[in-house]
Coordinates of C-alpha atoms in Angstrom, one line a residue:
Chain A
M1 CA -21.4 21.3 29.2
A2 CA -20.0 22.8 32.7
H3 CA -16.1 22.7 32.0
S4 CA -13.3 25.2 32.6
Y5 CA -11.1 26.1 30.5
L6 CA -9.2 28.0 33.0
N7 CA -5.3 26.8 32.4
S8 CA -5.3 25.4 28.7
L9 CA -3.0 26.3 25.9
F10 CA -3.1 25.1 22.6
F11 CA -0.4 23.7 20.0
V12 CA -0.6 24.4 16.6
P13 CA 2.6 22.4 14.9
I14 CA 3.9 24.9 12.0
V15 CA 6.1 24.2 9.1
V16 CA 9.3 24.7 8.5
V17 CA 10.1 25.6 4.9
A18 CA 13.0 24.8 3.2
A19 CA 14.8 28.6 1.5
P20 CA 14.6 29.5 -0.9
A21 CA 11.5 28.3 -2.4
F22 CA 8.3 27.4 -0.7
S23 CA 7.8 24.3 -3.9
A24 CA 9.3 21.3 -4.6
D25 CA 9.2 19.1 -8.0
Y26 CA 9.3 15.7 -6.8
L27 CA 8.7 13.8 -9.7
T28 CA 8.3 13.8 -13.7
I29 CA 4.9 11.9 -14.7
P30 CA 7.2 9.0 -16.1
E31 CA 9.0 8.6 -13.0
A32 CA 5.9 8.8 -11.0
Q33 CA 4.5 5.8 -13.6
A34 CA 7.6 3.9 -13.0
L35 CA 7.0 3.9 -9.6
I36 CA 3.2 3.4 -8.6
F37 CA 3.7 0.8 -11.5
D38 CA 6.8 -0.6 -13.3
K39 CA 9.4 0.4 -15.8
A40 CA 8.2 -2.1 -17.9
A41 CA 4.5 -0.9 -18.3
V42 CA 3.3 0.7 -21.2
F43 CA 1.2 3.9 -20.5
T44 CA -1.5 5.0 -23.1
E45 CA -2.7 8.3 -22.5
R46 CA -7.0 8.3 -22.5
P47 CA -7.5 11.8 -22.1
T48 CA -11.4 12.0 -20.8
L49 CA -13.4 15.0 -22.0
L50 CA -16.2 15.3 -19.3
S51 CA -19.2 16.8 -20.0
G52 CA -21.1 18.9 -18.0
D53 CA -23.9 16.2 -17.1
A54 CA -20.8 14.1 -16.1
K55 CA -19.2 16.8 -13.6
D56 CA -22.6 17.0 -12.0
Q57 CA -22.6 13.3 -12.0
I58 CA -19.0 13.3 -10.6
K59 CA -19.3 15.9 -8.0
K60 CA -23.1 14.2 -7.0
L61 CA -21.2 10.7 -6.2
S62 CA -17.7 12.0 -4.6
G63 CA -19.3 15.1 -2.9
V64 CA -16.5 17.0 -4.7
R65 CA -16.7 19.4 -7.7
Q66 CA -14.8 18.4 -10.9
R67 CA -13.4 21.4 -12.2
Q68 CA -11.3 19.8 -14.9
D69 CA -13.2 19.2 -18.2
N70 CA -10.0 17.5 -19.3
Q71 CA -8.7 14.8 -17.0
P72 CA -5.5 13.3 -17.6
I73 CA -5.7 9.5 -17.9
W74 CA -3.5 6.6 -19.0
K75 CA -4.1 3.1 -19.3
V76 CA -1.4 0.8 -17.9
E77 CA -0.5 -2.5 -19.2
K78 CA 2.4 -4.6 -19.3
D79 CA 3.3 -7.8 -22.0
G80 CA -0.7 -7.4 -22.6
Q81 CA -1.8 -7.5 -19.6
F82 CA -4.4 -5.1 -17.9
L83 CA -2.6 -3.2 -14.9
G84 CA -5.2 -0.8 -14.2
W85 CA -4.9 3.1 -14.6
F86 CA -3.0 6.0 -14.3
F87 CA -3.9 9.7 -13.4
V88 CA -2.4 13.2 -12.8
D89 CA -4.9 15.5 -10.9
D90 CA -4.6 18.8 -9.3
V91 CA -6.1 20.0 -6.1
V92 CA -5.8 23.1 -4.4
G93 CA -3.3 22.7 -1.4
K94 CA -3.5 25.7 0.9
H95 CA -3.0 29.0 -2.0
E96 CA -1.7 26.9 -5.1
Y97 CA -1.9 23.7 -6.6
I98 CA -0.6 20.6 -5.1
T99 CA 0.1 18.1 -8.7
Y100 CA -0.1 14.3 -8.1
A101 CA -0.8 11.0 -9.6
V102 CA -3.0 7.9 -8.2
G103 CA -2.7 4.3 -9.8
V104 CA -5.8 2.6 -9.5
S105 CA -6.2 -0.9 -10.5
P106 CA -9.1 -2.2 -12.4
Q107 CA -10.9 -3.3 -9.2
G108 CA -11.1 0.2 -8.7
E109 CA -8.6 0.0 -5.5
V110 CA -5.4 2.7 -4.7
L111 CA -2.2 1.2 -5.8
G112 CA -0.4 4.4 -4.8
L113 CA -0.2 8.1 -4.6
E114 CA 3.2 10.6 -5.2
V115 CA 3.2 14.0 -5.0
L116 CA 4.3 15.5 -8.4
S117 CA 4.5 19.5 -7.1
Y118 CA 3.6 21.1 -4.1
R119 CA 3.5 24.6 -4.7
E120 CA 3.1 27.3 -1.4
T121 CA 3.3 30.9 -1.1
H122 CA 2.1 31.6 2.1
G123 CA 3.6 28.2 4.3
G124 CA 1.1 27.1 6.9
E125 CA 0.3 25.5 9.6
V126 CA -0.1 21.8 10.5
R127 CA -1.8 20.4 12.7
E128 CA -0.2 17.0 14.5
V129 CA -3.5 15.7 15.9
S130 CA -4.9 14.9 12.5
W131 CA -3.0 10.8 11.6
R132 CA -4.1 10.1 8.6
S133 CA -5.0 6.4 7.2
Q134 CA -2.9 5.9 4.0
F135 CA -4.0 5.8 0.5
H136 CA -3.3 2.7 -0.4
G137 CA -5.7 -0.4 -0.9
K138 CA -8.8 2.4 -0.4
T139 CA -11.8 1.8 -2.5
L140 CA -15.1 3.9 -2.7
K141 CA -16.1 1.5 0.0
D142 CA -14.1 2.8 2.3
P143 CA -15.8 5.7 4.4
F144 CA -13.7 8.9 3.2
K145 CA -15.5 11.0 5.8
L146 CA -13.3 13.4 7.2
D147 CA -13.7 12.6 10.8
E148 CA -12.6 8.7 9.9
D149 CA -9.5 9.9 7.5
V150 CA -8.5 13.1 8.2
S151 CA -9.4 15.2 11.0
N152 CA -11.3 18.3 9.6
I153 CA -8.7 21.1 10.3
S154 CA -7.3 24.2 8.6
G155 CA -4.3 25.0 8.0
A156 CA -1.5 23.4 5.4
T157 CA -2.9 19.9 6.8
L158 CA -5.9 21.1 4.1
S159 CA -3.6 20.2 1.2
C160 CA -4.1 16.4 2.8
R161 CA -7.9 16.6 3.1
N162 CA -8.1 18.6 -0.6
L163 CA -5.7 15.0 -1.5
L164 CA -8.0 12.7 0.3
D165 CA -11.1 14.5 -1.4
G166 CA -9.5 14.6 -5.3
V167 CA -8.0 10.7 -4.5
K168 CA -12.3 10.1 -3.8
R169 CA -13.0 12.5 -6.8
L170 CA -10.7 10.0 -9.2
L171 CA -11.9 6.7 -8.1
V172 CA -16.0 7.6 -8.5
I173 CA -14.3 8.8 -12.2
H174 CA -13.1 5.3 -12.4
Q175 CA -16.3 3.9 -11.6
L176 CA -18.5 5.9 -14.1
F177 CA -16.3 5.9 -17.1
L178 CA -13.7 3.4 -17.0
T179 CA -14.7 0.0 -15.5
Q180 CA -16.5 -1.0 -18.9
S181 CA -14.4 0.8 -21.3
A182 CA -11.2 -1.1 -20.1
Chain B
M1 CA 22.3 12.5 -7.4
A2 CA 19.1 13.3 -5.1
L3 CA 16.1 12.6 -5.2
R4 CA 13.0 14.0 -3.0
R5 CA 9.4 12.5 -2.9
A6 CA 6.3 13.7 -1.1
K7 CA 3.4 11.6 -0.1
P8 CA 0.5 12.4 2.4
L9 CA 0.9 10.3 5.7
L10 CA 0.2 11.1 9.0
G11 CA -2.5 13.9 8.4
T12 CA 0.6 16.0 6.3
L13 CA 3.1 16.1 3.6
V14 CA 5.8 13.7 4.0
E15 CA 8.7 14.5 2.1
I16 CA 11.5 12.1 1.9
A17 CA 15.1 13.3 0.4
A18 CA 18.4 11.2 -0.5
T19 CA 21.3 11.8 -1.8
S20 CA 23.2 9.4 -3.7
P21 CA 24.5 6.3 -1.9
F22 CA 28.3 4.9 -2.5
S23 CA 29.0 9.0 -3.4
G24 CA 33.0 9.2 -3.1
A25 CA 33.1 5.3 -2.5
S26 CA 36.4 4.7 -4.4
G27 CA 34.4 1.4 -5.5
Q28 CA 32.9 1.5 -9.2
A29 CA 30.8 4.1 -10.0
L30 CA 27.8 3.2 -10.7
D31 CA 25.6 4.4 -13.5
E32 CA 22.9 7.1 -13.4
S33 CA 20.0 4.4 -13.5
T34 CA 20.9 2.1 -11.1
Q35 CA 21.6 4.9 -8.7
Q36 CA 18.3 6.1 -9.0
A37 CA 16.5 3.0 -8.9
K38 CA 18.8 2.3 -5.4
L39 CA 17.6 5.8 -4.2
Q40 CA 13.9 5.0 -4.9
V41 CA 13.8 1.3 -3.1
A42 CA 15.4 3.1 -0.1
I43 CA 12.9 6.1 -0.2
S44 CA 9.7 3.4 -0.7
A45 CA 11.1 1.3 2.5
A46 CA 11.4 4.5 4.4
F47 CA 7.5 5.6 3.8
S48 CA 6.7 2.6 3.8
R49 CA 8.1 2.5 7.9
V50 CA 6.2 6.2 8.4
A51 CA 3.1 4.5 7.2
D52 CA 3.7 1.3 9.6
I53 CA 3.9 3.9 12.5
S54 CA 0.7 5.9 11.2
R55 CA -1.1 2.4 11.3
L56 CA 0.1 1.7 14.8
L57 CA -0.4 4.6 16.4
S58 CA -3.1 6.2 15.0
F59 CA -5.9 7.7 17.4
H60 CA -8.3 8.2 14.2
K61 CA -8.1 4.2 13.1
Q62 CA -10.4 2.1 15.1
E63 CA -8.1 -0.7 14.7
S64 CA -4.8 1.0 15.8
E65 CA -2.9 -0.3 18.9
L66 CA -3.3 2.9 20.5
N67 CA -7.1 2.2 20.2
Q68 CA -6.9 -1.0 21.5
L69 CA -4.6 0.2 24.5
N70 CA -7.4 3.3 24.8
A71 CA -10.4 0.6 24.7
N72 CA -9.3 -1.4 27.5
P73 CA -8.3 0.4 30.3
G74 CA -6.7 -1.9 33.4
I75 CA -5.7 -4.5 30.9
W76 CA -2.6 -5.9 29.4
C77 CA -2.5 -5.5 25.6
H78 CA 0.6 -7.3 23.4
L79 CA 1.7 -4.3 21.5
S80 CA 4.4 -4.3 18.2
S81 CA 7.9 -3.0 19.4
D82 CA 7.3 0.5 17.9
S83 CA 4.3 1.1 19.8
L84 CA 6.2 -0.3 23.0
R85 CA 9.3 2.0 22.1
V86 CA 7.1 5.5 21.8
L87 CA 5.4 4.7 25.4
R88 CA 8.4 4.3 26.5
L89 CA 9.3 7.7 25.4
A90 CA 6.7 9.4 26.0
K91 CA 6.4 8.3 29.4
Y92 CA 10.0 9.2 30.1
L93 CA 9.2 12.2 28.9
G94 CA 6.2 12.9 31.1
R95 CA 8.6 11.9 34.1
A96 CA 11.2 13.6 33.3
S97 CA 9.0 17.3 32.6
D98 CA 7.1 16.3 35.7
N99 CA 4.0 15.9 33.5
L100 CA 4.6 18.7 31.3
F101 CA 4.4 16.7 28.3
N102 CA 1.7 14.9 28.5
C103 CA 0.0 12.5 26.2
T104 CA -2.8 10.9 28.7
V105 CA -5.0 14.3 27.6
G106 CA -7.0 12.5 24.7
G107 CA -10.2 12.5 26.6
E108 CA -10.3 16.4 27.2
L109 CA -9.7 16.7 23.5
I110 CA -12.5 14.6 22.9
A111 CA -14.4 16.6 25.1
R112 CA -13.9 19.8 23.0
G113 CA -14.6 18.0 20.3
A114 CA -10.7 18.2 18.8
L115 CA -10.8 14.8 18.5
P116 CA -13.6 12.7 17.4
S117 CA -15.0 10.0 20.0
P118 CA -14.2 6.5 19.1
L119 CA -15.6 4.6 22.3
G120 CA -18.2 6.2 23.8
M121 CA -17.3 5.2 27.3
P122 CA -16.5 7.2 30.5
L123 CA -13.5 8.9 30.8
L124 CA -10.9 10.9 33.1
S125 CA -10.2 13.9 30.9
Q126 CA -6.5 13.6 31.9
G127 CA -4.1 11.4 33.6
H128 CA -0.1 11.5 33.7
W129 CA 2.7 9.1 32.9
Q130 CA 2.3 7.0 35.8
D131 CA -1.2 6.0 34.2
I132 CA 1.1 3.8 31.7
E133 CA 2.4 0.8 32.7
I134 CA 5.1 -1.0 30.2
E135 CA 6.7 -4.6 30.3
A136 CA 8.8 -6.8 27.8
N137 CA 5.9 -7.3 25.1
R138 CA 2.6 -5.8 26.3
A139 CA 1.1 -2.4 28.0
R140 CA -1.9 -1.0 29.9
I141 CA -3.5 1.7 31.3
L142 CA -4.4 1.6 34.7
R143 CA -7.2 4.0 34.5
P144 CA -9.7 5.0 31.4
I145 CA -7.8 7.5 30.2
M146 CA -7.1 8.5 26.7
L147 CA -3.4 8.8 25.0
T148 CA -3.2 10.2 21.9
L149 CA 0.7 10.4 20.9
D150 CA 0.3 13.2 18.0
G151 CA 3.6 15.0 20.6
I152 CA 5.8 12.8 19.6
A153 CA 4.5 10.0 17.5
K154 CA 5.0 11.9 14.4
G155 CA 8.7 13.0 15.4
Y156 CA 9.4 9.4 16.2
A157 CA 8.2 8.4 12.6
V158 CA 10.6 10.8 11.4
D159 CA 13.5 9.6 13.3
L160 CA 12.6 6.0 12.1
A161 CA 12.6 6.8 8.2
V162 CA 16.1 8.4 8.6
S163 CA 17.4 5.5 10.2
V164 CA 15.5 3.2 7.1
L165 CA 17.5 5.6 4.6
R166 CA 20.7 4.8 6.6
R167 CA 20.6 1.3 6.1
H168 CA 19.8 1.2 2.8
G169 CA 23.3 2.9 2.3
I170 CA 22.0 6.5 1.8
T171 CA 24.9 9.1 2.9
G172 CA 22.6 12.1 3.3
G173 CA 19.5 13.8 3.5
W174 CA 15.9 14.8 5.3
V175 CA 12.7 13.6 6.3
N176 CA 10.2 16.8 6.7
A177 CA 6.6 15.5 8.1
G178 CA 4.6 19.0 8.1
G179 CA 7.7 20.4 10.1
D180 CA 9.1 17.6 12.0
L181 CA 12.8 17.6 10.1
K182 CA 15.3 15.8 10.3
V183 CA 18.6 16.0 8.4
F184 CA 21.4 13.8 8.7
G185 CA 25.1 12.7 7.0
T186 CA 26.3 15.2 4.4
A187 CA 22.7 17.0 4.0
T188 CA 22.3 20.7 5.2
L189 CA 19.0 22.3 5.1
N190 CA 18.5 26.2 4.9
V191 CA 15.2 26.0 7.0
I192 CA 12.6 29.1 7.2
C193 CA 11.0 29.5 10.7
R194 CA 8.0 32.0 10.7
D195 CA 7.3 33.7 13.2
T196 CA 3.5 34.2 14.3
N197 CA 3.9 38.2 13.3
G198 CA 5.0 36.7 9.8
L199 CA 8.7 37.0 10.2
S200 CA 11.1 35.2 9.7
K201 CA 14.4 33.6 10.3
S202 CA 16.5 31.2 8.1
I203 CA 18.7 28.3 10.0
K204 CA 21.0 26.1 8.5
I205 CA 20.3 22.5 9.4
S206 CA 22.9 19.5 9.3
N207 CA 22.8 16.4 11.5
S208 CA 20.1 17.7 13.7
A209 CA 16.4 17.6 13.9
L210 CA 13.8 20.6 14.3
A211 CA 10.0 21.0 15.4
S212 CA 8.0 23.9 15.4
S213 CA 4.9 24.7 17.6
R214 CA 2.4 27.6 17.6
V215 CA 1.1 28.3 20.6
S216 CA -2.1 29.9 21.5
S217 CA -4.1 30.2 24.9
S218 CA -7.2 31.0 22.8
L219 CA -9.4 27.9 21.7
S220 CA -10.5 26.8 18.4
Q221 CA -12.3 24.1 17.0
D222 CA -9.8 23.5 14.3
F223 CA -7.0 22.8 16.8
P224 CA -6.0 20.6 19.6
A225 CA -5.8 21.3 23.2
L226 CA -3.6 20.6 25.5
L227 CA -4.2 21.3 29.2
L228 CA -2.0 22.6 31.7
P229 CA -0.5 20.0 34.0
T230 CA -0.4 20.2 37.2
G231 CA 3.1 21.0 37.3
E232 CA 5.3 24.1 37.7
V233 CA 3.7 26.6 35.1
D234 CA 4.7 29.9 33.8
I235 CA 2.3 31.0 31.6
S236 CA -1.1 32.2 32.5
A237 CA -3.6 31.1 30.5
N238 CA -5.3 34.4 30.5
S239 CA -2.3 36.0 28.9
D240 CA -2.5 36.2 25.2
N241 CA 0.5 36.0 24.0
E242 CA 0.5 33.7 20.9
R243 CA 4.3 32.4 20.1
I244 CA 6.2 30.1 18.0
V245 CA 8.4 27.6 19.4
T246 CA 10.7 26.2 17.8
I247 CA 13.3 23.6 19.1
Q248 CA 16.5 21.5 17.6
A249 CA 17.4 18.1 19.2
P250 CA 19.4 15.2 18.0
F251 CA 16.3 13.3 17.4
A252 CA 12.8 14.1 15.7
W253 CA 11.1 12.4 18.5
R254 CA 12.2 14.9 20.9
A255 CA 12.2 18.0 19.3
D256 CA 8.9 17.4 18.5
A257 CA 7.6 16.3 22.1
L258 CA 9.8 19.4 23.3
T259 CA 7.8 22.2 21.8
K260 CA 4.8 20.9 24.3
V261 CA 6.7 21.2 27.1
A262 CA 8.2 24.8 26.1
G263 CA 4.8 25.9 25.5
Y264 CA 4.2 25.8 29.0
L265 CA 7.2 27.9 30.4
S266 CA 8.4 32.0 30.2
P267 CA 11.4 31.8 27.4
E268 CA 14.2 31.9 30.3
N269 CA 12.6 28.8 32.0
A270 CA 12.0 27.1 28.8
K271 CA 15.6 27.6 27.5
V272 CA 16.9 26.1 30.8
K273 CA 14.7 23.1 30.7
I274 CA 14.6 22.2 27.3
S275 CA 18.4 22.2 27.7
Q276 CA 18.3 19.8 30.9
L277 CA 15.9 17.5 28.8
G278 CA 18.5 17.2 26.1
G279 CA 17.2 20.3 23.4
E280 CA 18.0 23.5 22.6
L281 CA 15.3 26.3 22.3
V282 CA 16.1 28.0 18.6
S283 CA 13.5 30.5 19.0
F284 CA 10.4 31.8 20.9
G285 CA 8.5 34.0 18.9
A286 CA 5.8 36.1 20.7
S287 CA 3.3 37.9 18.2
R288 CA 2.9 41.4 19.3

């Protein structure tokens, strides 16, 4: 395409970092559980040990590698009623891990997402152009393609993309291993 | 008591912090769990406002009000008051800055692959603020241009989140959407602004907003481009002086948008122009 690129400048919003630490612990697991579900709900830990085969299956369906053998999962009930599942997961942010929690309904819908802790060593750039869909109400039927969900970019926005991929991976785990066992 | 939470929204991590309401009030001191619950409710409400803006003004969501406008050049669209307000602010700043702030460059961004092309219709690569018409409850674009509100809506969402917190009686805190930051009330925040050469300087922020952008003249698939508008511009496109512009202003929408304006100007002119437009140039770091 013949196009003059003269006279152009490019903007990359950057992150200002609150001093002194480039990291933050936001919520404990019980706090996130109470927020996403209900303080009165009962959370029963059901850590799921994933075999090599299971991990391959997850990778195949979600397009994202399952690093952990052991995925922390809680079954959530209130007054005998089954509310869904609570996951804790790590994804790589820009350089370090972001730990986050996701609530998933029995039908496999995202009920809520909270970042538990965020660690950053180098700071990062975030690009403004990428408006992202909220996770809320997402299911595996929703497109998790980058162009539609998050624009494909580098910088600290990477954290968002990896979070989105992480959520998709957790929904696949739900579909594969938690739908019959409820 | 203070509480911080973070969620992925607006394509970045949005952090909201709030200190306990009713601090210093002469009334009955609330117990800790009641205070915590009040903080959580306020922060949740603030996040939900940010999500509203994302839904209304996202370029990446086909059903957003922004895309409704983009898809129907020449046709009036009824819009929510949030969308109308952001459009008014964008138009005002386009006029005030002689188009240095230009939210009508979406076509150009699509042509360069910086934004996805949602419509597949022929587009003008860019327009100007006069292409946007706004009435009491509706707006339209006069030509087939693509509006993209990236340069202002994130800041606007930050301001909204702050006003939600205030309405919930929160006495101090901050909202930080990937670098578009507003600190309010009793809170003070030390922030570190990094320069392109890796040097940092620390600034104390209270009761104001801060935004930073990196300005570079090298094209990258990864980053959006904004064409130089046909205004009075100092920076030659061939000067490869990457720099980071940081602006402080009373509100985040203005700080956010003014980083774009400053990027086109020399340091001296930027200082003057930005203060004419209601902001303050905090740093204009060129990398060497």
